[in-house]
Amino acid sequence: MKLFKISGSSMSPTLNDGEILLSKRPHLIKVGFIYVINHTDLGVIVKRLKGQKNNKYFFEGDNLKLSTPSSVIGPVSRERIIGQAICSLGRKRIRRL
């Protein structure tokens, strides 16, 4: 299990700036779940899986107005998915994801 600090508002209201994300190693990759990605250009990012095709995965943030578009993130290979979100730790709450 690993911890990541959320930076920015691209995943709000689900995950907010400054919250801590607890993740586990992903075994089954499922559409609709939140993952940590080690992106070649963007670094480590946290996004929701929106689709899968030909062993490539497509992600976007929950806050579409503030998130990097899926077209910029591009298709992501399985090796780049480094974590699956389990829960977030905020100032006043712990939320299971």
Coordinates of C-alpha atoms in Angstrom, one line a residue:
M1 CA 0.0 0.0 0.0
K2 CA 1.1 3.5 -0.8
L3 CA 0.1 7.0 0.2
F4 CA -0.2 9.9 -2.3
K5 CA -1.1 13.6 -1.6
I6 CA -3.8 15.0 -3.9
S7 CA -2.6 18.2 -5.6
G8 CA -5.2 20.2 -7.5
S9 CA -8.9 20.0 -8.1
S10 CA -9.2 17.7 -11.1
M11 CA -10.8 14.9 -9.1
S12 CA -13.1 17.1 -6.9
P13 CA -15.5 16.6 -5.4
T14 CA -14.4 13.0 -5.0
L15 CA -10.8 13.9 -4.0
N16 CA -9.9 17.3 -2.9
D17 CA -6.6 19.3 -2.9
G18 CA -4.5 18.3 0.1
E19 CA -6.2 15.0 0.9
I20 CA -4.2 11.9 1.2
L21 CA -5.0 8.9 -1.0
L22 CA -4.3 5.4 0.2
S23 CA -3.8 3.0 -2.7
K24 CA -3.1 -0.7 -3.3
R25 CA -1.4 -2.5 -6.1
P26 CA -4.0 -3.0 -8.8
H27 CA -4.9 -6.6 -9.8
L28 CA -8.1 -6.2 -11.8
I29 CA -8.4 -3.0 -13.7
K30 CA -12.1 -1.9 -13.8
V31 CA -13.9 1.0 -15.5
G32 CA -15.2 3.5 -13.0
F33 CA -12.5 3.0 -10.4
I34 CA -9.8 5.5 -9.5
Y35 CA -6.2 4.8 -10.2
V36 CA -2.7 6.2 -9.7
I37 CA -0.8 6.5 -13.0
N38 CA 2.9 7.1 -13.6
H39 CA 2.4 9.1 -16.8
T40 CA 5.5 9.6 -19.0
D41 CA 4.8 13.4 -19.5
L42 CA 2.5 14.4 -16.6
G43 CA 4.2 12.5 -13.8
V44 CA 2.2 10.8 -11.1
I45 CA -1.5 11.6 -11.6
V46 CA -4.8 10.3 -10.1
K47 CA -7.7 9.8 -12.5
R48 CA -10.8 7.7 -13.0
L49 CA -10.8 4.9 -15.6
K50 CA -13.3 5.7 -18.3
G51 CA -12.6 3.0 -20.9
Q52 CA -10.4 0.3 -22.2
K53 CA -9.5 -0.9 -25.7
N54 CA -6.8 -3.1 -27.1
N55 CA -4.9 -3.3 -23.8
K56 CA -4.9 0.5 -23.5
Y57 CA -6.7 2.4 -20.7
F58 CA -8.4 5.9 -21.0
F59 CA -8.6 8.2 -17.9
E60 CA -10.1 11.5 -17.0
G61 CA -10.7 13.5 -13.9
D62 CA -14.1 13.9 -12.1
N63 CA -14.0 17.7 -12.5
L64 CA -14.0 18.0 -16.3
K65 CA -13.6 21.8 -16.1
L66 CA -10.3 21.6 -14.2
S67 CA -8.9 18.2 -15.3
T68 CA -6.4 17.5 -18.1
P69 CA -8.5 16.2 -21.0
S70 CA -8.4 12.5 -21.8
S71 CA -7.1 13.4 -25.2
V72 CA -4.0 14.9 -23.6
I73 CA -3.5 12.1 -21.2
G74 CA -3.8 9.7 -24.1
P75 CA -4.0 5.9 -23.9
V76 CA -2.2 4.4 -20.9
S77 CA -0.5 1.0 -20.8
R78 CA -1.1 -1.4 -17.9
E79 CA 2.5 -1.0 -16.7
R80 CA 1.8 2.7 -16.0
I81 CA -1.0 2.0 -13.6
I82 CA 0.7 1.9 -10.2
G83 CA -2.1 2.0 -7.7
Q84 CA -5.9 1.6 -7.2
A85 CA -7.5 4.1 -4.8
I86 CA -8.8 2.5 -1.6
C87 CA -9.7 5.5 0.5
S88 CA -9.0 9.2 1.0
L89 CA -8.1 11.0 4.2
G90 CA -9.3 14.5 4.4
R91 CA -9.3 17.1 7.2
K92 CA -12.7 16.1 8.5
R93 CA -13.3 12.7 6.9
I94 CA -12.1 9.3 5.8
R95 CA -13.9 8.2 2.7
R96 CA -13.7 4.7 1.2
L97 CA -13.5 4.7 -2.6

